[in-house]
Coordinates of C-alpha atoms and ligand atoms in Angstrom, one line a residue:
M2 CA 30.0 -3.0 -1.5
D3 CA 31.0 -4.2 -4.9
S4 CA 30.2 -3.7 -8.5
P5 CA 27.5 -5.8 -10.2
I6 CA 30.1 -7.9 -11.9
S7 CA 32.5 -8.3 -9.1
S8 CA 29.7 -9.2 -6.6
S9 CA 28.6 -12.2 -8.6
A10 CA 32.2 -13.2 -9.1
S11 CA 33.2 -12.7 -5.5
L12 CA 30.3 -14.8 -4.2
A13 CA 31.2 -17.4 -6.8
A14 CA 27.5 -17.9 -7.5
P15 CA 26.9 -20.1 -10.5
R16 CA 24.5 -18.6 -13.1
L17 CA 21.2 -20.1 -12.4
R18 CA 20.1 -23.2 -14.3
C19 CA 16.9 -23.0 -16.3
F20 CA 14.2 -25.6 -16.3
D21 CA 12.0 -26.0 -19.3
P22 CA 8.6 -25.0 -17.9
S23 CA 6.7 -26.7 -20.7
S24 CA 8.1 -30.1 -19.5
S25 CA 6.3 -29.6 -16.1
P26 CA 3.0 -31.6 -15.7
N27 CA 1.5 -28.5 -14.1
H28 CA 2.6 -26.2 -16.9
S29 CA -0.1 -23.8 -18.0
P30 CA 0.1 -23.1 -21.7
R31 CA -1.1 -19.5 -21.3
H32 CA 2.3 -18.2 -20.1
F33 CA 3.5 -15.2 -21.9
S34 CA 2.6 -14.7 -25.5
T35 CA 4.5 -11.5 -25.8
S36 CA 6.7 -9.5 -23.6
S37 CA 8.5 -6.1 -23.9
R38 CA 12.0 -5.1 -23.2
N39 CA 11.0 -2.1 -21.1
G40 CA 9.0 -4.2 -18.7
S41 CA 5.7 -2.4 -19.4
M42 CA 2.7 -4.4 -18.2
E43 CA 0.6 -3.9 -21.3
N44 CA 2.4 -6.3 -23.6
L45 CA 2.6 -9.2 -21.2
T46 CA 0.3 -12.2 -20.9
Y47 CA 0.1 -13.5 -17.4
S48 CA 0.1 -17.0 -16.1
E49 CA -3.3 -18.4 -15.1
P50 CA -4.4 -17.5 -11.6
K51 CA -4.6 -20.6 -9.4
I52 CA -8.2 -20.6 -8.2
V53 CA -9.4 -23.6 -6.2
T54 CA -13.1 -23.9 -5.4
G55 CA -14.7 -25.8 -2.6
E56 CA -18.1 -26.4 -1.0
A57 CA -20.5 -23.6 -0.1
G58 CA -18.9 -21.0 -2.3
Y59 CA -15.4 -21.4 -0.9
V60 CA -12.7 -20.0 -3.2
L61 CA -9.0 -20.2 -2.6
E62 CA -6.9 -17.7 -4.6
D63 CA -3.8 -19.7 -4.4
V64 CA -0.2 -18.5 -4.9
P65 CA 2.2 -19.9 -7.5
H66 CA 4.7 -22.6 -6.5
F67 CA 7.9 -23.8 -8.0
T68 CA 6.3 -27.2 -8.6
D69 CA 3.9 -25.4 -11.0
Y70 CA 6.7 -25.1 -13.5
I71 CA 9.7 -27.1 -12.3
P72 CA 9.2 -30.9 -12.1
D73 CA 10.8 -33.3 -9.5
L74 CA 12.2 -30.7 -7.1
P75 CA 13.7 -32.2 -4.0
T76 CA 12.3 -31.1 -0.6
Y77 CA 14.1 -30.9 2.8
P78 CA 12.9 -31.0 6.4
N79 CA 12.4 -27.4 7.7
P80 CA 15.5 -26.5 9.8
L81 CA 13.1 -24.8 12.3
Q82 CA 12.2 -28.2 13.7
D83 CA 15.7 -28.4 15.3
N84 CA 15.7 -24.7 16.4
P85 CA 15.5 -24.5 20.2
A86 CA 13.4 -21.4 20.0
Y87 CA 10.7 -22.8 17.8
S88 CA 10.7 -26.6 18.2
V89 CA 9.0 -26.2 21.6
V90 CA 6.0 -24.4 20.0
K91 CA 3.1 -26.7 19.7
Q92 CA 1.9 -26.9 16.1
Y93 CA 4.4 -24.4 15.0
F94 CA 4.1 -25.5 11.4
V95 CA 1.1 -24.3 9.5
N96 CA -1.2 -26.9 8.3
M97 CA -1.0 -27.1 4.5
D98 CA -4.8 -26.6 4.1
D99 CA -5.1 -23.6 6.4
T100 CA -6.5 -20.6 4.6
V101 CA -7.5 -17.1 5.6
A102 CA -11.0 -15.7 4.8
Q103 CA -11.1 -12.3 3.1
K104 CA -14.6 -11.6 4.3
I105 CA -15.3 -12.4 7.9
V106 CA -18.6 -10.8 8.4
V107 CA -21.0 -13.2 6.8
E108 CA -24.7 -14.0 6.8
K109 CA -26.2 -17.4 7.5
N110 CA -26.6 -18.4 3.8
S111 CA -23.9 -16.3 2.2
P112 CA -21.1 -18.1 0.3
R113 CA -17.8 -18.7 2.1
G114 CA -16.1 -16.4 -0.4
T115 CA -12.4 -15.7 -1.2
H116 CA -9.6 -17.2 0.9
F117 CA -5.8 -16.9 0.8
R118 CA -3.2 -19.4 1.8
R119 CA -2.2 -18.8 5.4
A120 CA 1.4 -17.6 5.9
G121 CA 3.8 -19.4 8.2
P122 CA 6.5 -22.2 8.2
R123 CA 5.9 -25.4 6.4
Q124 CA 7.2 -28.9 7.4
K125 CA 9.1 -29.1 4.2
V126 CA 11.2 -26.5 2.4
Y127 CA 12.4 -26.3 -1.2
F128 CA 15.8 -24.9 -0.4
E129 CA 18.8 -26.2 1.5
S130 CA 20.3 -23.4 3.7
E131 CA 23.6 -23.3 1.8
E132 CA 21.8 -23.1 -1.5
V133 CA 20.0 -19.9 -0.8
H134 CA 21.3 -16.6 -2.2
A135 CA 18.7 -14.0 -1.3
C136 CA 18.5 -10.3 -2.3
I137 CA 16.4 -7.4 -0.9
V138 CA 15.4 -4.2 -2.7
T139 CA 13.4 -1.2 -1.6
C140 CA 11.5 0.8 -4.2
G141 CA 9.2 3.9 -4.4
G142 CA 8.7 6.5 -1.6
L143 CA 10.0 6.2 1.9
C144 CA 7.9 4.7 4.7
P145 CA 8.6 4.2 8.4
G146 CA 9.7 0.6 9.0
L147 CA 11.6 -0.1 5.8
N148 CA 14.8 -0.7 7.7
T149 CA 13.0 -3.0 10.2
V150 CA 11.7 -5.2 7.4
I151 CA 15.2 -5.4 5.9
R152 CA 16.7 -6.2 9.3
E153 CA 14.2 -8.9 10.0
I154 CA 14.5 -10.6 6.6
V155 CA 18.3 -10.8 7.1
C156 CA 18.1 -11.9 10.7
G157 CA 15.2 -14.3 10.0
L158 CA 17.0 -16.0 7.1
Y159 CA 20.1 -16.3 9.2
H160 CA 18.6 -17.4 12.5
M161 CA 15.6 -19.5 11.3
Y162 CA 16.9 -21.0 8.1
G163 CA 20.7 -20.8 8.4
V164 CA 20.9 -18.7 5.2
H165 CA 24.1 -16.6 5.1
K166 CA 24.1 -15.2 1.6
V167 CA 21.9 -12.1 1.5
L168 CA 22.6 -9.2 -0.8
G169 CA 21.1 -5.7 -0.6
I170 CA 20.4 -4.1 -4.0
E171 CA 21.1 -0.3 -3.8
G172 CA 18.7 2.3 -5.1
G173 CA 15.6 0.5 -6.1
Y174 CA 14.9 -1.5 -9.3
R175 CA 17.6 0.2 -11.3
G176 CA 20.1 -1.0 -8.7
F177 CA 19.9 -4.5 -10.2
Y178 CA 21.7 -3.4 -13.3
A179 CA 23.2 0.0 -12.5
R180 CA 24.4 0.1 -8.9
N181 CA 26.5 -1.6 -6.4
T182 CA 25.3 -4.3 -3.9
I183 CA 25.7 -4.6 -0.2
P184 CA 26.3 -7.9 1.5
L185 CA 23.8 -8.0 4.4
T186 CA 24.6 -9.8 7.7
P187 CA 22.9 -9.6 11.1
K188 CA 25.8 -7.5 12.2
V189 CA 25.4 -5.0 9.4
V190 CA 21.7 -4.6 10.0
N191 CA 21.7 -4.8 13.8
D192 CA 20.8 -1.2 14.6
I193 CA 19.1 -0.1 11.4
H194 CA 15.5 -0.3 12.7
K195 CA 16.3 2.7 14.8
R196 CA 16.8 4.8 11.7
G197 CA 14.2 6.2 9.3
G198 CA 14.5 5.7 5.5
T199 CA 16.1 2.7 3.9
I200 CA 19.8 1.7 4.2
L201 CA 19.5 0.4 0.7
G202 CA 18.3 3.6 -0.9
T203 CA 15.3 3.7 -3.2
S204 CA 14.1 5.2 -6.4
R205 CA 11.2 5.7 -8.8
G206 CA 11.3 4.6 -12.4
G207 CA 14.1 2.4 -13.8
H208 CA 12.2 -0.8 -14.0
D209 CA 13.6 -2.8 -16.8
T210 CA 12.4 -6.4 -16.5
F211 CA 14.9 -8.1 -18.7
K212 CA 17.9 -6.3 -17.3
I213 CA 16.7 -7.1 -13.8
V214 CA 16.1 -10.8 -14.4
D215 CA 19.4 -11.0 -16.3
S216 CA 21.1 -9.6 -13.2
I217 CA 19.2 -12.0 -10.9
Q218 CA 20.2 -14.9 -13.1
D219 CA 23.9 -13.8 -13.5
R220 CA 24.4 -13.3 -9.8
G221 CA 22.8 -16.7 -9.0
I222 CA 20.2 -15.1 -6.8
N223 CA 17.3 -17.5 -6.0
Q224 CA 15.2 -15.5 -3.5
V225 CA 14.1 -11.9 -4.3
Y226 CA 12.5 -9.8 -1.6
I227 CA 10.9 -6.7 -3.0
I228 CA 9.7 -4.1 -0.6
G229 CA 7.5 -1.4 -2.2
G230 CA 4.1 0.0 -3.0
D231 CA 1.5 -0.6 -5.7
G232 CA 3.9 0.4 -8.5
T233 CA 6.7 -1.8 -7.1
Q234 CA 4.4 -4.8 -6.8
K235 CA 3.4 -4.3 -10.5
G236 CA 7.1 -4.4 -11.3
A237 CA 7.6 -7.5 -9.1
S238 CA 4.8 -9.3 -10.8
V239 CA 6.4 -8.8 -14.2
I240 CA 9.8 -10.0 -12.8
F241 CA 8.1 -13.1 -11.5
E242 CA 6.4 -13.8 -14.8
E243 CA 9.8 -13.5 -16.7
I244 CA 11.5 -15.7 -14.1
R245 CA 8.8 -18.3 -14.5
R246 CA 9.0 -18.0 -18.3
R247 CA 12.8 -18.7 -18.1
G248 CA 12.0 -21.7 -15.8
L249 CA 14.2 -20.4 -13.0
K250 CA 14.0 -21.7 -9.4
V251 CA 13.9 -18.2 -8.1
A252 CA 11.2 -17.1 -5.6
V253 CA 9.9 -13.6 -6.0
A254 CA 8.1 -12.2 -3.0
G255 CA 6.7 -8.7 -2.3
I256 CA 6.4 -7.0 1.0
P257 CA 3.7 -4.3 0.6
K258 CA 4.9 -0.8 1.6
T259 CA 2.8 2.3 1.3
I260 CA 2.5 5.1 3.7
D261 CA -0.8 6.1 2.0
N262 CA -2.3 2.7 3.0
D263 CA -3.5 2.4 -0.6
I264 CA -2.7 -1.3 -1.3
P265 CA -5.8 -3.4 -1.5
V266 CA -6.6 -6.7 0.2
I267 CA -4.2 -6.3 3.2
D268 CA -5.5 -4.8 6.4
K269 CA -3.0 -2.0 6.8
S270 CA 0.5 -1.2 5.6
F271 CA 3.5 -1.0 7.8
G272 CA 4.5 2.5 8.8
F273 CA 1.0 3.8 8.7
D274 CA 0.5 3.9 12.4
T275 CA 3.9 5.7 12.8
A276 CA 2.9 8.2 10.2
V277 CA -0.4 8.9 11.9
E278 CA 1.4 9.3 15.2
E279 CA 3.9 11.6 13.8
A280 CA 1.2 13.7 12.2
Q281 CA -0.1 14.4 15.7
R282 CA 2.8 16.7 16.3
A283 CA 2.1 18.8 13.3
I284 CA -1.6 19.0 14.2
S285 CA -0.8 20.0 17.7
A286 CA 1.5 22.7 16.4
G287 CA -1.3 23.9 14.2
H288 CA -3.7 23.9 17.1
I289 CA -1.4 25.8 19.4
E290 CA -0.6 28.4 16.7
S291 CA -4.3 28.8 15.9
E292 CA -5.3 29.2 19.6
S293 CA -2.8 31.9 20.1
F294 CA -3.9 34.4 17.5
E295 CA -7.2 36.2 16.7
N296 CA -9.2 34.0 14.3
G297 CA -6.2 31.7 14.1
I298 CA -6.3 28.9 11.4
G299 CA -3.8 26.0 11.5
L300 CA -3.7 24.4 8.1
V301 CA -1.8 21.1 8.1
K302 CA -1.0 19.2 4.9
L303 CA -0.5 15.4 5.2
M304 CA 0.5 12.8 2.7
G305 CA -2.1 10.9 0.7
R306 CA -1.9 11.0 -3.1
Y307 CA -5.2 9.2 -3.9
S308 CA -6.2 7.9 -0.5
G309 CA -6.9 10.1 2.6
F310 CA -6.3 7.5 5.3
I311 CA -3.5 9.3 7.0
A312 CA -5.5 12.5 7.1
M313 CA -8.6 10.7 8.3
Y314 CA -6.9 8.7 11.1
A315 CA -4.8 11.6 12.2
T316 CA -7.9 13.7 12.5
L317 CA -9.8 11.1 14.4
A318 CA -6.9 10.6 16.7
S319 CA -6.3 14.2 17.4
R320 CA -9.8 15.6 18.2
D321 CA -8.3 19.1 17.6
V322 CA -9.2 19.1 14.0
D323 CA -12.2 21.0 12.8
C324 CA -12.2 20.0 9.1
C325 CA -10.5 17.1 7.3
L326 CA -10.2 17.3 3.5
I327 CA -9.3 14.1 1.5
P328 CA -9.1 13.2 -2.2
E329 CA -12.1 10.9 -1.9
S330 CA -14.4 13.6 -0.8
P331 CA -14.5 16.5 -3.2
F332 CA -15.2 19.9 -1.6
Y333 CA -15.9 23.4 -2.8
L334 CA -15.1 26.8 -1.4
E335 CA -17.8 29.4 -2.1
G336 CA -21.5 29.5 -1.2
P337 CA -23.8 27.7 1.1
G338 CA -22.3 24.5 2.5
G339 CA -18.8 25.5 1.2
L340 CA -15.5 25.6 3.1
F341 CA -15.4 29.4 3.5
E342 CA -18.8 29.5 5.1
F343 CA -17.8 26.7 7.5
I344 CA -14.5 28.5 8.4
E345 CA -16.4 31.7 9.2
K346 CA -18.9 29.8 11.3
R347 CA -16.2 27.9 13.3
L348 CA -14.1 31.0 13.8
K349 CA -17.2 32.9 15.2
E350 CA -18.0 30.0 17.5
H351 CA -14.5 29.1 18.7
G352 CA -12.1 31.9 17.7
H353 CA -9.7 29.4 16.1
M354 CA -9.7 26.2 14.0
V355 CA -7.5 23.5 12.5
I356 CA -7.9 22.1 9.0
V357 CA -6.1 18.9 7.8
I358 CA -5.8 18.5 4.1
A359 CA -4.4 15.4 2.3
E360 CA -2.1 16.3 -0.5
G361 CA -4.3 14.8 -3.2
A362 CA -7.5 16.6 -2.0
G363 CA -9.0 19.5 -4.0
Q364 CA -6.5 19.2 -6.9
E365 CA -9.1 20.5 -9.2
L366 CA -9.1 23.8 -7.2
V367 CA -5.4 24.4 -7.8
S368 CA -5.2 27.1 -10.3
E369 CA -3.8 26.4 -13.7
S370 CA -1.0 28.9 -13.1
L371 CA 0.5 26.6 -10.4
R372 CA 0.6 23.6 -12.7
T373 CA 4.0 22.7 -13.8
T374 CA 5.0 21.1 -17.1
D375 CA 6.2 17.9 -15.3
Q376 CA 3.0 16.0 -15.1
Q377 CA 4.4 12.7 -13.9
D378 CA 7.3 11.4 -11.8
A379 CA 9.7 8.8 -13.1
S380 CA 7.3 5.9 -12.2
G381 CA 4.4 7.5 -14.0
N382 CA 2.6 8.7 -10.9
K383 CA 0.8 12.0 -11.4
L384 CA 2.7 14.9 -9.9
L385 CA 0.5 16.9 -7.5
Q386 CA 0.3 20.6 -7.0
D387 CA 0.7 22.0 -3.5
V388 CA -3.0 22.2 -2.5
G389 CA -2.1 23.4 0.9
L390 CA -0.4 26.6 -0.4
C391 CA -3.2 27.1 -2.9
I392 CA -6.0 26.8 -0.3
S393 CA -4.2 28.9 2.2
Q394 CA -4.0 31.7 -0.4
K395 CA -7.7 31.3 -1.3
I396 CA -8.7 31.4 2.3
K397 CA -6.7 34.6 2.9
D398 CA -8.0 36.3 -0.2
H399 CA -11.6 35.4 0.8
F400 CA -11.4 36.9 4.3
K401 CA -9.5 39.9 3.0
R402 CA -12.4 40.6 0.7
K403 CA -14.8 40.2 3.6
K404 CA -12.6 42.5 5.7
M405 CA -12.4 39.8 8.4
V406 CA -9.1 39.4 10.2
I407 CA -7.7 35.9 10.2
N408 CA -4.2 34.5 11.1
L409 CA -3.5 31.4 9.0
K410 CA -0.4 29.3 9.6
Y411 CA 0.3 26.7 7.0
I412 CA 2.2 23.6 8.2
D413 CA 3.6 21.1 5.7
P414 CA 5.1 18.1 7.6
T415 CA 4.6 15.7 4.6
Y416 CA 8.1 14.3 4.4
M417 CA 8.6 14.5 8.2
I418 CA 5.9 11.9 8.8
R419 CA 7.4 9.3 6.5
A420 CA 11.1 9.8 7.2
V421 CA 10.9 8.8 10.9
P422 CA 11.8 5.4 12.3
S423 CA 8.9 3.1 12.8
N424 CA 7.2 3.0 16.2
A425 CA 7.0 0.0 18.5
S426 CA 3.9 -1.6 17.1
D427 CA 5.0 -1.1 13.5
N428 CA 8.3 -2.7 14.4
V429 CA 6.5 -5.8 15.6
Y430 CA 4.3 -5.7 12.5
C431 CA 7.4 -5.5 10.3
T432 CA 8.9 -8.5 12.0
L433 CA 5.8 -10.6 11.3
L434 CA 5.8 -9.5 7.7
A435 CA 9.4 -10.4 7.3
H436 CA 9.1 -13.8 8.9
S437 CA 6.0 -14.6 7.0
V438 CA 7.5 -13.8 3.6
I439 CA 10.7 -15.9 4.4
H440 CA 8.6 -18.9 5.4
G441 CA 6.7 -18.6 2.1
T442 CA 9.8 -18.4 -0.2
M443 CA 11.5 -21.3 1.7
A444 CA 8.4 -23.3 1.2
G445 CA 8.7 -22.8 -2.6
Y446 CA 6.0 -20.3 -3.0
T447 CA 6.6 -17.4 -5.4
G448 CA 4.7 -14.6 -7.1
F449 CA 3.0 -13.4 -4.0
I450 CA 2.9 -10.7 -1.4
S451 CA 2.7 -11.4 2.2
G452 CA 0.4 -9.4 4.5
P453 CA -2.4 -9.5 7.1
V454 CA -5.9 -10.2 6.1
N455 CA -8.4 -9.8 8.9
G456 CA -5.5 -10.0 11.3
R457 CA -4.0 -13.2 10.0
H458 CA -0.9 -13.1 7.8
A459 CA -1.6 -14.6 4.4
Y460 CA 0.1 -15.1 1.0
I461 CA -1.8 -13.2 -1.7
P462 CA -0.9 -13.8 -5.4
F463 CA 0.4 -10.7 -7.2
H464 CA -2.4 -10.7 -9.7
R465 CA -5.0 -10.4 -7.0
V466 CA -3.4 -7.3 -5.5
L467 CA -3.0 -5.7 -8.9
K468 CA -6.4 -6.4 -10.2
E469 CA -8.1 -4.7 -7.3
K470 CA -8.6 -0.9 -7.2
Q471 CA -6.4 1.1 -4.8
N472 CA -7.6 1.2 -1.3
K473 CA -9.5 4.4 -0.7
V474 CA -11.5 5.9 2.1
V475 CA -15.1 4.9 1.6
I476 CA -16.9 8.1 2.4
T477 CA -20.2 6.3 2.7
D478 CA -18.7 4.0 5.3
R479 CA -18.9 4.2 9.1
M480 CA -15.4 5.4 9.6
W481 CA -15.9 8.6 7.6
A482 CA -19.2 9.1 9.3
R483 CA -17.3 8.9 12.7
L484 CA -15.0 11.6 11.4
L485 CA -17.8 13.8 10.3
S486 CA -19.6 13.5 13.5
S487 CA -16.3 14.2 15.4
T488 CA -15.5 17.4 13.4
N489 CA -19.0 18.3 12.5
Q490 CA -17.7 19.6 9.2
P491 CA -19.9 19.9 6.1
S492 CA -20.2 16.9 3.8
F493 CA -19.7 18.9 0.5
L494 CA -21.9 16.1 -0.9
D495 CA -25.6 16.3 -1.5
H496 CA -28.3 14.0 -2.5
K497 CA -28.2 15.1 -6.1
D498 CA -24.5 14.2 -6.3
V499 CA -25.2 10.8 -4.8
M500 CA -28.0 10.0 -7.2
E501 CA -26.1 11.4 -10.3
D502 CA -23.1 9.4 -9.4
D503 CA -25.3 6.4 -8.8
K504 CA -26.5 6.6 -12.4
E505 CA -23.0 6.7 -13.7
K506 CA -21.8 3.7 -11.6
V507 CA -24.6 1.3 -12.3
G508 CA -22.3 -1.7 -12.2
Q509 CA -21.0 -0.8 -8.8
T510 CA -24.2 0.0 -7.0
Q511 CA -26.1 -2.3 -4.7
L512 CA -29.6 -2.3 -3.4
V513 CA -30.3 -1.2 0.1
N514 CA -33.8 -1.4 1.4
G515 CA -35.0 -2.0 -2.2
K516 CA -33.5 1.3 -3.5
S517 CA -30.4 1.9 -5.6
H518 CA -27.6 3.5 -3.6
L519 CA -24.2 4.9 -4.2
G520 CA -21.5 2.3 -4.1
T521 CA -18.4 4.3 -4.8
T522 CA -16.3 7.0 -3.2
T523 CA -15.8 9.1 -6.3
A524 CA -18.6 11.6 -6.4
K525 CA -17.4 14.4 -8.7
P526 CA -17.6 18.1 -7.7
R527 CA -19.5 18.8 -10.9
D528 CA -20.9 22.3 -11.1
I529 CA -20.2 22.6 -7.5
E530 CA -19.1 26.2 -7.5
N531 CA -22.3 27.2 -9.4
R532 CA -24.7 25.2 -7.3
E533 CA -28.1 26.9 -6.9
E534 CA -29.5 24.9 -3.9
P535 CA -27.6 24.6 -0.7
P536 CA -26.4 21.0 -0.2
T537 CA -28.0 18.9 2.5
P538 CA -25.7 17.6 5.3
L539 CA -24.0 14.3 4.6
A540 CA -25.4 12.9 7.8
N541 CA -28.6 12.2 5.9
G542 CA -26.6 10.9 3.0
I543 CA -24.6 8.4 4.9
N544 CA -27.7 7.0 6.6
R545 CA -29.1 6.4 3.1
I546 CA -26.2 4.8 1.4
E547 CA -24.0 1.8 1.8
A548 CA -20.6 1.2 0.4
T549 CA -19.8 -1.8 -1.8
I550 CA -16.0 -1.5 -1.7
A551 CA -15.6 -1.0 2.0
M552 CA -12.0 -1.3 3.2
E553 CA -12.5 -0.2 6.7
K554 CA -13.3 -3.1 9.0
D555 CA -14.8 -1.7 12.1
Ligands
LIG18 N1 3.3 -0.8 -14.1 C1 4.6 -1.0 -13.7 N2 5.3 -2.0 -14.3 C2 6.6 -2.2 -13.9 N3 7.2 -1.5 -13.0 C3 6.5 -0.5 -12.4 C4 5.2 -0.2 -12.7 N4 4.8 0.9 -12.0 C5 5.8 1.2 -11.2 N5 6.9 0.4 -11.4 C6 8.2 0.5 -10.8 O1 8.1 0.3 -9.4 C7 8.9 1.2 -8.7 C8 8.2 2.0 -7.7 O2 7.0 2.5 -8.2 P1 6.4 3.9 -7.5 O3 5.0 4.0 -8.1 O4 7.3 5.0 -7.6 O5 6.3 3.6 -6.0 P2 5.4 2.6 -5.1 O6 5.8 1.2 -5.4 O7 5.7 3.0 -3.7 O8 4.0 2.8 -5.5 C9 9.6 2.1 -9.8 O9 10.9 1.7 -9.9 C10 8.8 1.9 -11.0 O10 9.6 1.9 -12.2
LIG19 O1 8.2 13.2 -3.5 P1 8.1 11.7 -3.6 O2 9.3 11.0 -3.1 O3 7.7 11.3 -5.0 O4 6.9 11.2 -2.7 C1 5.7 11.8 -2.7 C2 4.6 10.7 -2.6 O5 4.9 9.6 -1.9 C3 3.8 9.1 -1.2 O6 4.1 9.0 0.1 C4 3.4 7.8 -1.8 O7 4.5 7.1 -2.1 P2 4.4 5.6 -2.8 O8 3.8 5.7 -4.1 O9 5.8 5.3 -2.8 O10 3.6 4.8 -1.8 C5 2.7 10.0 -1.5 O11 1.9 10.3 -0.4 C6 3.4 11.2 -2.0 O12 2.6 11.8 -3.0
LIG20 MG1 2.4 4.1 -5.2

């Protein structure tokens, strides 16, 4: 480990040379009109997205490349062609024109739609091995697999591209300017995939674009690997824009990390499977506890700030869950069709039950008294109240009033499911992610994240990930219908809600069978506690409606 100053000195890295971007023939004049010292996104103007159109409605959302702003860069043959492990593979190099379709279910005459550049090694690279000075940083919350991604970036750079200078930035974004660095070698990272967490440490907040880019430039770093969630990728995008503005030959690449699975475009985030698997242990505990007591209720809280994917998949996988509550599906407690009525019914039928609740569900039900003055974390994310505790208390109070004996056990494994090492399939996934991102940066691409789209790894420009809404469970989609049919829980959503929401979201609706239908997941629980008519079951609703922003591919 070393101090920021000593590390750049000890590696004898020359401060990076700037090219004048305006002298490039591909220079887009829309780069940056203003920028702020604190790195906030609002004041920045972004470089033009590279959109290429083709026949039959084909659209390629291309990623930025060094040649967009640095003229006359030399290229080199990819060292992989002499690597005994890879040179035997037929067609190992990706064809320059290969792209990955975002939409693979198409109709006969529908346009070909959006495509992304296919990830993988290119014949030519824009770095010589000895020239590369890479760094890796992890930001935001923990996620199983962070160490595996770090390991595979280091080993991939070493073994595939002969790169020996890789630096770990400690403690997230602020580590660029306020913390030590760790030289990373295959030996240092050899066993880290067996551990949860991140050997580099992580943090929220502390993103200062100019300090970060100054640090990158001063240390002579020319490949920046940024592992993090939606917030992190916003930060990465600003770093990329500043680097481009300075005309630096520095590749900035994001590896999407989110246990909540809320990053759009990509199929699934690493660590998600592990988290769902780990959640099974908590659900099983809840089930065993509930079975063992009179009118036992196991209430399990799982992570999921705005997206209930972990809760949904953990519920579907377990089959022991009677009710799954997620942020996308508002619910209510009292009255016909409410949670209390359902609990009573299930207890009378089975004598016990398990409820899974995502941490972001039912926030509007948490009483004002529980709210703290801290409304946001250091990254600006809304701080949530413990909905599990609150609902537990409300359930207990309700049945006390009814003089019905219940035994409720509240299990909160939230941090346990994200602090574990990644499972076998996530480990393989992390390896592919790491290799894909290395191939991209070596090929001169920058300003992108790497991730699977319909099972094929692709390079997705930052702007594309950032402009889309967070991935959310589409409660009008088939996967949620499967869950409802598996738990047989109430929908907490009636026709009136659907139609009212439909009116509000005119721009997002689509016509199904000639009628207007809900195209969003955000039906609000308006007047839900005072509802006069009992809600109709969702089963009817979901047959009637179709989702326009479906993420689940089933
Ligand atoms: N809009 C933004 N612009 C620049 N940096 C951001 C932005 N949002 C978040 N960040 C930075 O990204 C890092 C991680 O963000 P956070 O939201 O905590 O986690 P995650 O990336 O997992 O969503 C923090 O250091 C934060 O300062
Ligand atoms: O207590 P912390 O570290 O802020 O983490 C809690 C949050 O982290 C999450 O796992 C999401 O984290 P990210 O934003 O880093 O993806 C949420 O599910 C949860 O609300
Ligand atoms: Mg986030």
